[in-house]
PDB file of C-alpha atoms in Angstrom:
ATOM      1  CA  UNK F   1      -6.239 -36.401  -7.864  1.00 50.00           C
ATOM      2  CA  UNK F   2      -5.598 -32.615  -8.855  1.00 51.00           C
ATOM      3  CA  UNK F   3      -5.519 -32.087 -11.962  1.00 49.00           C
ATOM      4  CA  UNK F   4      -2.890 -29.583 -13.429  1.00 47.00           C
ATOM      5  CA  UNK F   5      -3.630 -25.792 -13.304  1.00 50.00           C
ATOM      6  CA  UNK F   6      -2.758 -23.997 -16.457  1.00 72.00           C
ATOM      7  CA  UNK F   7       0.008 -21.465 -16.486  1.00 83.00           C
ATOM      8  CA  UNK F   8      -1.763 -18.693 -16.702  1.00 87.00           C
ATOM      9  CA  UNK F   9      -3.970 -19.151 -13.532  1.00 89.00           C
ATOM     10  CA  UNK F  10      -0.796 -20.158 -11.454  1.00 92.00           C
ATOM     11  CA  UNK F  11       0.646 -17.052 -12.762  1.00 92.00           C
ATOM     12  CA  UNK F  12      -2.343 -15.284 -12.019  1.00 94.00           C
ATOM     13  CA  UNK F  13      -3.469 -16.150  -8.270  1.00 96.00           C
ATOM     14  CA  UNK F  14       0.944 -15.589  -7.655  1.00 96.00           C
ATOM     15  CA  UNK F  15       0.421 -11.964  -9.187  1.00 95.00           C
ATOM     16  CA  UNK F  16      -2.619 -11.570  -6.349  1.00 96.00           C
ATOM     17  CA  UNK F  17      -0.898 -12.610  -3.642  1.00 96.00           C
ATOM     18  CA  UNK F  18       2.852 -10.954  -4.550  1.00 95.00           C
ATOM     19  CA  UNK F  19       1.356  -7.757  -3.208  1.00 94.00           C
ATOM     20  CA  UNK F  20       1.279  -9.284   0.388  1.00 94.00           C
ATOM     21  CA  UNK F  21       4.739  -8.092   1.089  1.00 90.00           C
ATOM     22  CA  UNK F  22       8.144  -9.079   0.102  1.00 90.00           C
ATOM     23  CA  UNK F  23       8.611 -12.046   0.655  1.00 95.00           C
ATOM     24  CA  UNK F  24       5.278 -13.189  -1.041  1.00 97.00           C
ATOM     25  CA  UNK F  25       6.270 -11.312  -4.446  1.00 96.00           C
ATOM     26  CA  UNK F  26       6.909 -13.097  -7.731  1.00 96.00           C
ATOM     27  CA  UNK F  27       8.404 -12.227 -10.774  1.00 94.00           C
ATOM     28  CA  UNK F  28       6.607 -13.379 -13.688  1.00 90.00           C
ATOM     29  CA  UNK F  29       9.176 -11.739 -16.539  1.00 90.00           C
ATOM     30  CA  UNK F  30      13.012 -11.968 -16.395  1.00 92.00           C
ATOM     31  CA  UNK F  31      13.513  -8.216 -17.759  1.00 81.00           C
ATOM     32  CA  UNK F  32      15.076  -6.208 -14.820  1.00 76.00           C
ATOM     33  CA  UNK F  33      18.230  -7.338 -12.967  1.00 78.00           C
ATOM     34  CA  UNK F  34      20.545  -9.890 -13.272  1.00 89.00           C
ATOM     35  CA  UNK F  35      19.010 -13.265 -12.751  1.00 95.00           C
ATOM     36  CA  UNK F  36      20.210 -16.606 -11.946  1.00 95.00           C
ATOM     37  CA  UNK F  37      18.851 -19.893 -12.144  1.00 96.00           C
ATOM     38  CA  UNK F  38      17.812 -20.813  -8.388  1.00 97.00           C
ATOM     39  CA  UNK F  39      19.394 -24.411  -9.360  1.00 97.00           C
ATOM     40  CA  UNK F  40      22.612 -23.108  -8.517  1.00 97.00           C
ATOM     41  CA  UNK F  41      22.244 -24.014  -5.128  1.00 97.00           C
ATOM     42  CA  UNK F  42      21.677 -27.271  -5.791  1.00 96.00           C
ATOM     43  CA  UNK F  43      23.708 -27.835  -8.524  1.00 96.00           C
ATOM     44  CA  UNK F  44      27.099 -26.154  -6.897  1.00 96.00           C
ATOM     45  CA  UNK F  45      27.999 -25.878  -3.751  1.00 96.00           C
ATOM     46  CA  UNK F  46      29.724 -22.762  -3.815  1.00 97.00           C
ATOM     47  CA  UNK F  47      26.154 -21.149  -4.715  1.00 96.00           C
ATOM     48  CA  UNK F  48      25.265 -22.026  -1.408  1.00 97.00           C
ATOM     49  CA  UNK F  49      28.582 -20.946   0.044  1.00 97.00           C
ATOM     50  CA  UNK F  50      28.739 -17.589  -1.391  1.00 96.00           C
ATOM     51  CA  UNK F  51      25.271 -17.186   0.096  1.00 96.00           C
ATOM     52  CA  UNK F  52      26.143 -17.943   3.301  1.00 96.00           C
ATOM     53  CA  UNK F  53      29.496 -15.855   3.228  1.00 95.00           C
ATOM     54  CA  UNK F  54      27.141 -12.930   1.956  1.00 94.00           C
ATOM     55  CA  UNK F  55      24.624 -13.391   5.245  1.00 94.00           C
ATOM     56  CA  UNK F  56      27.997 -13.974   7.218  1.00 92.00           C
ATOM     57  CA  UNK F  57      28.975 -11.079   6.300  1.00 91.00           C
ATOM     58  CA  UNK F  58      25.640  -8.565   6.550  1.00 90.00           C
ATOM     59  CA  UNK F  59      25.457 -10.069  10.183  1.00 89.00           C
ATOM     60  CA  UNK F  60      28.875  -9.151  11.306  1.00 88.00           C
ATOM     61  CA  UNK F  61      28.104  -5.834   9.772  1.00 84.00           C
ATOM     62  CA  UNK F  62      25.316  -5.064  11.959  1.00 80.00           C
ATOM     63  CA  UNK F  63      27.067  -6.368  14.734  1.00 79.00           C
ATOM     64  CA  UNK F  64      30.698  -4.904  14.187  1.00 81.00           C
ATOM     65  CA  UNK F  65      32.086  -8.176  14.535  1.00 83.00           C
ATOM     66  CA  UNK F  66      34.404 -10.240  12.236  1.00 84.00           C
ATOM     67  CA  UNK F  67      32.748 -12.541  10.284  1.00 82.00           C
ATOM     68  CA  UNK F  68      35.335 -15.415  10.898  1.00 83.00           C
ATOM     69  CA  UNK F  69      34.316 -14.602  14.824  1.00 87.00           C
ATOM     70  CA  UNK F  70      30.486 -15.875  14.055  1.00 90.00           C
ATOM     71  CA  UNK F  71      29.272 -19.274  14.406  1.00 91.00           C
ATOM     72  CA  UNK F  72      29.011 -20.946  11.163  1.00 95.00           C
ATOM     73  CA  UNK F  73      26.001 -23.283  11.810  1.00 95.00           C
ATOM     74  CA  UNK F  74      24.343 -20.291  12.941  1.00 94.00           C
ATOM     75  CA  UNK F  75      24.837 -18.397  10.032  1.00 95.00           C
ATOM     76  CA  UNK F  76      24.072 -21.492   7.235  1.00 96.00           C
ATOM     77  CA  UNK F  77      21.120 -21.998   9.103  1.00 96.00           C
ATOM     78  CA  UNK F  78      20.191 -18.292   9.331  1.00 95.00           C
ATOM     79  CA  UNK F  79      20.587 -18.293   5.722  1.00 96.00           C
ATOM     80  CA  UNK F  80      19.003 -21.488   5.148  1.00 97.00           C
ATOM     81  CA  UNK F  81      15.724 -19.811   6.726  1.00 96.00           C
ATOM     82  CA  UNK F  82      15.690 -16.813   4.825  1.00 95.00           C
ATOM     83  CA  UNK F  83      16.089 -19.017   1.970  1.00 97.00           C
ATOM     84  CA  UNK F  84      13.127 -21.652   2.827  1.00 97.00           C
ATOM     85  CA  UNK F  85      10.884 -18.483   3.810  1.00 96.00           C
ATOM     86  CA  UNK F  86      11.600 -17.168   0.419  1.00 97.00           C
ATOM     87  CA  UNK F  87      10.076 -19.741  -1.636  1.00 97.00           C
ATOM     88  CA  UNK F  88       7.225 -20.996   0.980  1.00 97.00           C
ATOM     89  CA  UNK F  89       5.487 -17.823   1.800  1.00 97.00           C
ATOM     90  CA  UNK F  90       4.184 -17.297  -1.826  1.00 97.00           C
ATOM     91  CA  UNK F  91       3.084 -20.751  -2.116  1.00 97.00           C
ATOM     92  CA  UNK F  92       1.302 -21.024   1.108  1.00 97.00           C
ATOM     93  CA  UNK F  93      -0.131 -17.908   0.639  1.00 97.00           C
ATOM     94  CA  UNK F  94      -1.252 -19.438  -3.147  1.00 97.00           C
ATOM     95  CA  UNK F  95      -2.630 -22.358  -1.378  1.00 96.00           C
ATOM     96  CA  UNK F  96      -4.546 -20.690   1.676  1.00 96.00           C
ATOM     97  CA  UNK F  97      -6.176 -17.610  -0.709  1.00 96.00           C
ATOM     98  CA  UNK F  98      -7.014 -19.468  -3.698  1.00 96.00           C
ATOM     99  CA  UNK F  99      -6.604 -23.041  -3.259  1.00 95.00           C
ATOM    100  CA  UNK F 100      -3.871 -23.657  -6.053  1.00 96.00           C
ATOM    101  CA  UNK F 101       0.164 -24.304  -5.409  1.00 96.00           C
ATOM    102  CA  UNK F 102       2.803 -23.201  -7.375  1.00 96.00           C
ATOM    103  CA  UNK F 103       5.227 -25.848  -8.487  1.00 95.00           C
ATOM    104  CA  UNK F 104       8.289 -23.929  -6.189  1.00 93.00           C
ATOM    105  CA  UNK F 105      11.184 -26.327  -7.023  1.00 95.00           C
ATOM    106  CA  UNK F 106      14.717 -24.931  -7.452  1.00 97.00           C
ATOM    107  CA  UNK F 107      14.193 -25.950 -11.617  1.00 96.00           C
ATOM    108  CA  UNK F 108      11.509 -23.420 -11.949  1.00 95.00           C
ATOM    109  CA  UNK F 109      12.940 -20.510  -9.631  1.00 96.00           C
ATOM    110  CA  UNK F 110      15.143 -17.719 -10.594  1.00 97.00           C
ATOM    111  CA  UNK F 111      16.908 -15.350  -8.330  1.00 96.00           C
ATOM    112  CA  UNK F 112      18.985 -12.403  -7.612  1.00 94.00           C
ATOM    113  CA  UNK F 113      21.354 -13.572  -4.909  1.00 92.00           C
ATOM    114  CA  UNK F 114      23.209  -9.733  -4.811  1.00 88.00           C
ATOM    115  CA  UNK F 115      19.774  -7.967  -4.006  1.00 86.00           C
ATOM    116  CA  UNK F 116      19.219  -7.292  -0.471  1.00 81.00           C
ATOM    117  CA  UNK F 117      16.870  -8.865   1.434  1.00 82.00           C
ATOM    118  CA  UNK F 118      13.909 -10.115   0.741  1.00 89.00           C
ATOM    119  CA  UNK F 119      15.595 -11.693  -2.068  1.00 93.00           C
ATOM    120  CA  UNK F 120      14.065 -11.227  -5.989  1.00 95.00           C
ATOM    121  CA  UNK F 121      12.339 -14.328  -6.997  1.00 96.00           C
ATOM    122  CA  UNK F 122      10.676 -15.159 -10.466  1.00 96.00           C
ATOM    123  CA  UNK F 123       8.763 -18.313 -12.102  1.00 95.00           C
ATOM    124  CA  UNK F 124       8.624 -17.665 -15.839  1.00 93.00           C
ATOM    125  CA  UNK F 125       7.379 -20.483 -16.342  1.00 89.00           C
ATOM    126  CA  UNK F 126       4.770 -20.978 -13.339  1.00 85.00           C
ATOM    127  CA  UNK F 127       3.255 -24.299 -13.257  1.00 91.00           C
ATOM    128  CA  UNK F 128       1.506 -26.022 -10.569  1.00 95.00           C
ATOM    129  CA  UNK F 129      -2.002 -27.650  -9.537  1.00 94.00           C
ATOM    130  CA  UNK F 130      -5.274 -26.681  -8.599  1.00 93.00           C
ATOM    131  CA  UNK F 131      -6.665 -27.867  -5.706  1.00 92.00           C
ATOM    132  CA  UNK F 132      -9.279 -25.676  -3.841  1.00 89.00           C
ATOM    133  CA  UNK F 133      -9.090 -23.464  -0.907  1.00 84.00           C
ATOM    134  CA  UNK F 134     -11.477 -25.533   1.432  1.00 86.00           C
ATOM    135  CA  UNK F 135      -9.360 -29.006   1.201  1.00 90.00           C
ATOM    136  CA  UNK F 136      -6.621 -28.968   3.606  1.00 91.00           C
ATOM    137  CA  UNK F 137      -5.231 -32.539   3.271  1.00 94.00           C
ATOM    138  CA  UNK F 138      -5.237 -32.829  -0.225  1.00 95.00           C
ATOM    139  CA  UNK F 139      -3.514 -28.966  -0.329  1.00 95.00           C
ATOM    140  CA  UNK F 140      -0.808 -30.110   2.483  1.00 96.00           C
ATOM    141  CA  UNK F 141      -0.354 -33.564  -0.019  1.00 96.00           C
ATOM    142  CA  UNK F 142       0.079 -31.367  -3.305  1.00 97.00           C
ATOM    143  CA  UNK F 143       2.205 -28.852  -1.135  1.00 97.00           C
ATOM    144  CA  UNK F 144       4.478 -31.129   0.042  1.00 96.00           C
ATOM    145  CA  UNK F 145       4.690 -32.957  -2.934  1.00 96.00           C
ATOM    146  CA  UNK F 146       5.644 -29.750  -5.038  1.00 97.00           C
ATOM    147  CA  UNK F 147       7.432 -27.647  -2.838  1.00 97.00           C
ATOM    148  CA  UNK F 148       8.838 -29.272   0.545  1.00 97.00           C
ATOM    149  CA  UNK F 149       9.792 -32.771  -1.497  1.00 97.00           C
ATOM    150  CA  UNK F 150      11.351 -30.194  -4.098  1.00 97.00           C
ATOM    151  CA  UNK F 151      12.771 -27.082  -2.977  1.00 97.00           C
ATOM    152  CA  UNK F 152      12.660 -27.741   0.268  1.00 98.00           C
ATOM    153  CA  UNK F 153      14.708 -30.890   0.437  1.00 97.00           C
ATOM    154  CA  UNK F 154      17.191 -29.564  -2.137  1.00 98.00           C
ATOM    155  CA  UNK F 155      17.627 -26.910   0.187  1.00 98.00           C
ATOM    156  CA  UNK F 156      18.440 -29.011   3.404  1.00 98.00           C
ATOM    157  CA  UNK F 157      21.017 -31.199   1.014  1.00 97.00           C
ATOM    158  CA  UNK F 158      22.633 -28.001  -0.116  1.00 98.00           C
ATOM    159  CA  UNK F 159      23.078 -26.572   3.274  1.00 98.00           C
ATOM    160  CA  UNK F 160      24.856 -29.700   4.847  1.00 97.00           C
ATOM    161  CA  UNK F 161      26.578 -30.537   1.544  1.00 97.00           C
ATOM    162  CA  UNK F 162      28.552 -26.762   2.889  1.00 97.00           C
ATOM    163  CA  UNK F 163      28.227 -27.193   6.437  1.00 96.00           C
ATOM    164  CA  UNK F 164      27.448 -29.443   9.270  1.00 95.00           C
ATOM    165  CA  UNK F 165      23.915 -28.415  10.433  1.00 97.00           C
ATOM    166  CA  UNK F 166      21.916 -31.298  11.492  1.00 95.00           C
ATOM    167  CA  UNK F 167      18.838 -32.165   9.586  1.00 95.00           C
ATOM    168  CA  UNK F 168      16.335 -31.756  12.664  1.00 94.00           C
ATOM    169  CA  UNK F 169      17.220 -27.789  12.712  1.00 95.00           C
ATOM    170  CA  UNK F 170      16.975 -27.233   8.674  1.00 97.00           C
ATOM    171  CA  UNK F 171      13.389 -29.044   8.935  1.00 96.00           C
ATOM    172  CA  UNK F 172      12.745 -27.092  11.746  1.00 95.00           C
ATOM    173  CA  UNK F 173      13.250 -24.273   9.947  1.00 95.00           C
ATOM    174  CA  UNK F 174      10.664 -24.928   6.807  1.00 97.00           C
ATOM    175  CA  UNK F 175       8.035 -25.696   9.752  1.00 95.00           C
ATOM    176  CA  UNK F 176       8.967 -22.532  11.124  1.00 94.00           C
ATOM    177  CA  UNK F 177       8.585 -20.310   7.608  1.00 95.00           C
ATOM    178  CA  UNK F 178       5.560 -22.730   6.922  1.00 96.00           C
ATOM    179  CA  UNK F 179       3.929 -21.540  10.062  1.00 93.00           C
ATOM    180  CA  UNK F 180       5.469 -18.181   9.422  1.00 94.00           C
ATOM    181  CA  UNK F 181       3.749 -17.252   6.460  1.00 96.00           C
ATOM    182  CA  UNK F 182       0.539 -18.497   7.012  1.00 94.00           C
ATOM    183  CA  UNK F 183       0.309 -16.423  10.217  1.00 93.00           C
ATOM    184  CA  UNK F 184       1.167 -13.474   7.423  1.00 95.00           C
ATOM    185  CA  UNK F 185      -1.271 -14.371   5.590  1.00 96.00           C
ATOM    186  CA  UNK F 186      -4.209 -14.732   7.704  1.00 94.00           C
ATOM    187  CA  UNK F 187      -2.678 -11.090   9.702  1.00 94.00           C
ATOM    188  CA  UNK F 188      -4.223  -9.950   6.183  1.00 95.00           C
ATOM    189  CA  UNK F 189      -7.080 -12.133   5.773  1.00 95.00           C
ATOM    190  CA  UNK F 190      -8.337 -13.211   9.514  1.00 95.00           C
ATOM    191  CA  UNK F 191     -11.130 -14.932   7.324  1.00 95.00           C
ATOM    192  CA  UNK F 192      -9.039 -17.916   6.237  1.00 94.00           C
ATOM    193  CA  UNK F 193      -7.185 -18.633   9.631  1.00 92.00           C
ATOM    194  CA  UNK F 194      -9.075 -21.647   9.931  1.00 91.00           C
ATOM    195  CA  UNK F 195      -8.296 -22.541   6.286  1.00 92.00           C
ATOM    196  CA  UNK F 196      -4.640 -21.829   6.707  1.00 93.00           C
ATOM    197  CA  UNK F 197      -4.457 -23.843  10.449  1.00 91.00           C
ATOM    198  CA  UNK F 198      -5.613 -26.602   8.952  1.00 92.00           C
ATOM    199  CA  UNK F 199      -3.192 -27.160   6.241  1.00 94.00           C
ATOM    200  CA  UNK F 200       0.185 -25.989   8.016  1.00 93.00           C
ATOM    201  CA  UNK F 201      -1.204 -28.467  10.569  1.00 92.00           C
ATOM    202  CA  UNK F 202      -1.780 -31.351   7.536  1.00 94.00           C
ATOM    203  CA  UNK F 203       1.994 -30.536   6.506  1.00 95.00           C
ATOM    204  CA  UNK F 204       3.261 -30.966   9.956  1.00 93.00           C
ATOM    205  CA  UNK F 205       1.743 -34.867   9.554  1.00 91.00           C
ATOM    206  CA  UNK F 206       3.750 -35.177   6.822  1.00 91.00           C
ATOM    207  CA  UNK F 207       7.584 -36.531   6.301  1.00 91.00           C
ATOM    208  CA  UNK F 208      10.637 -35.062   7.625  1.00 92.00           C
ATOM    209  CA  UNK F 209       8.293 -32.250   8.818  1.00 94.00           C
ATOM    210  CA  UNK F 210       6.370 -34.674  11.137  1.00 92.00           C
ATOM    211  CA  UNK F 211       7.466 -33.880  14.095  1.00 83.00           C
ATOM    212  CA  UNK F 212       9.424 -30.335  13.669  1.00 88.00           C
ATOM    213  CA  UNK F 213       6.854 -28.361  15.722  1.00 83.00           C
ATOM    214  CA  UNK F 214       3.438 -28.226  17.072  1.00 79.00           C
ATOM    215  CA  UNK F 215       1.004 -25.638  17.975  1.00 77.00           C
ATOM    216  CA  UNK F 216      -0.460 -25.049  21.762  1.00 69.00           C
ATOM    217  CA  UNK F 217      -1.785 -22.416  24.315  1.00 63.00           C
ATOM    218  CA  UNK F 218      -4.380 -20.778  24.499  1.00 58.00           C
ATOM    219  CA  UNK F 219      -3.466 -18.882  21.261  1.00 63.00           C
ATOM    220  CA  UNK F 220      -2.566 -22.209  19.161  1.00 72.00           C
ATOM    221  CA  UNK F 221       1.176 -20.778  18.893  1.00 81.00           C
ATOM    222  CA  UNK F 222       3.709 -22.317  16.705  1.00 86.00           C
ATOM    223  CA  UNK F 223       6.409 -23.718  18.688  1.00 86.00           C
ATOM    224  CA  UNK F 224       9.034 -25.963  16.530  1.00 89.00           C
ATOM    225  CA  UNK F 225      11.075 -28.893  18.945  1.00 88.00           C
ATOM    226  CA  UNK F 226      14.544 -27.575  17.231  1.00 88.00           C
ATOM    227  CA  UNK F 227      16.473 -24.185  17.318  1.00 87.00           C
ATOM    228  CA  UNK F 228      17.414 -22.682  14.085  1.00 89.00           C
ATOM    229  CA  UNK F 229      20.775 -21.332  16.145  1.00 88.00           C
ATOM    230  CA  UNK F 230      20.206 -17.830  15.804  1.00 83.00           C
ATOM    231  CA  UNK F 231      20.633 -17.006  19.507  1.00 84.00           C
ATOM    232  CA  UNK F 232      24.400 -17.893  19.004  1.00 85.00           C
ATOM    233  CA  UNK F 233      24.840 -14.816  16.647  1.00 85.00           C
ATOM    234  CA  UNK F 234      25.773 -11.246  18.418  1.00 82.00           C
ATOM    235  CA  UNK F 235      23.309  -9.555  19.722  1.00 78.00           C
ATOM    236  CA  UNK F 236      20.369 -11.973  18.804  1.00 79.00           C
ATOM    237  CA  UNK F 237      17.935 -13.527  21.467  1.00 78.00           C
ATOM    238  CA  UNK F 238      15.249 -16.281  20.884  1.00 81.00           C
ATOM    239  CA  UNK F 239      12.993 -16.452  18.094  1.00 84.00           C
ATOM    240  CA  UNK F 240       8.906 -15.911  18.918  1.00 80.00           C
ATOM    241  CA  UNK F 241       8.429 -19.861  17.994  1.00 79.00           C
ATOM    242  CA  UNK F 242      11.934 -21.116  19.458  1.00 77.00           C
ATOM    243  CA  UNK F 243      11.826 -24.225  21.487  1.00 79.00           C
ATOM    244  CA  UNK F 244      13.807 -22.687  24.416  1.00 76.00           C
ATOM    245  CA  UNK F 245      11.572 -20.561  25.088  1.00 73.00           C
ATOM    246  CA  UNK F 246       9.718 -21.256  28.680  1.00 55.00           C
ATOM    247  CA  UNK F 247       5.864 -21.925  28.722  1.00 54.00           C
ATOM    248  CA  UNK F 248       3.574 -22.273  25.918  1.00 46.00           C
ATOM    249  CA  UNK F 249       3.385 -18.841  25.094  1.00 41.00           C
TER     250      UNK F 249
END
């Protein structure tokens, strides 16, 4: 079993790998902005609403459109990826570089939902496990355990509990910012690609997640077997990992 990693490591390896980009930094202090506990979404459903009215509305922005013109499973699950890429890329990014995950549920997380993109996120109170970098099924196990049974599932729950997006696309959408970040992460370190292949591919054997996507060609491309819908927005086309794409890639 893996035993618990003190605070101050979690906090620690999260401080190293918050420099990776935005969507891999972490707060570790609530002492600039206006922050909100990330259970909101969870808790209220018009958290979750508000946050897909604000997407709704960026989008038709770009797009000079009306945002009552835009198709609302496109935009909840446009938002629901943004929001699953948010907390996953720091802990895969933990768990590839240093072998430890960050307990990422919505309890822990704080967040500033009026910041643009990529959204402020903090863990003042980081907690989590150590595991080792060179372990891959017993990191996808703790992973899944602390962040896709956690955050990630409170995240599908939320999105349907506003609108009707089938489960098969929301999961395909934390395999898809799973894979996601660890191809960020190894674009910085090439050294642990193998590390990081191995456990996105554990995860995929896992749960809900066991049969969202799979990686082929001659690359080893992610492809996930669902569409998060974003090709039904204006002006959008496929995604690189989209399963209506032709060929492997």
């Amino acid at each position: 079993m893996a035993s618990p990693e003190p605070a101050a490591r979690v906090a620690a390896v999260l401080g190293e790998v918050s420099p990776l980009g935005g969507f891999f930094a972490v707060a570790q202090r609530l002492d600039r902005g206006v922050w909100r506990p990330m259970s909101e979404l969870r808790d209220d459903p018009t958290a979750m609403r508000s946050r897909i009215d604000a997407t709704g509305a960026g989008l038709a922005k770009r797009s000079r459109r009306s945002a009552a013109t835009l198709d609302a499973k496109a935009v909840a699950s446009t938002t629901h990826l943004a929001l699953a890429a948010r907390l996953l890329s720091p802990a895969v990014a933990s768990a590839v570089l240093a072998g430890v995950v960050p307990a990422m549920s919505l309890a822990a997380a704080w967040w500033q939902p009026h910041s643009p993109d990529p959204t402020p996120l903090a863990l003042p109170e980081a907690g989590g496990e150590i595991v080792g970098p060179d372990d891959p099924l017993r990191l996808a196990a703790t992973l899944h355990r602390l962040v896709i049974d956690t955050a990630m599932r409170d995240l599908v729950l939320s999105t349907q509990a506003v609108q009707a997006v089938s489960a098969q696309v929301l999961w395909g959408n934390v395999a898809s910012a799973l894979a996601t970040a660890a191809a960020l992460v190894t674009a910085v370190r090439p050294d642990r690609a193998a590390q990081a292949s191995q456990l996105v591919a554990a995860v995929l054997n896992r749960g809900e997640l066991a049969d969202a996507g799979s990686f082929s060609g001659p690359g080893r491309r992610f492809r996930r077997r669902s569409c998060c819908l974003f090709y039904r927005l204006p002006e959008a086309g496929l995604c690189g990992d989209c399963v209506l794409l032709a060929g492997d890639g």
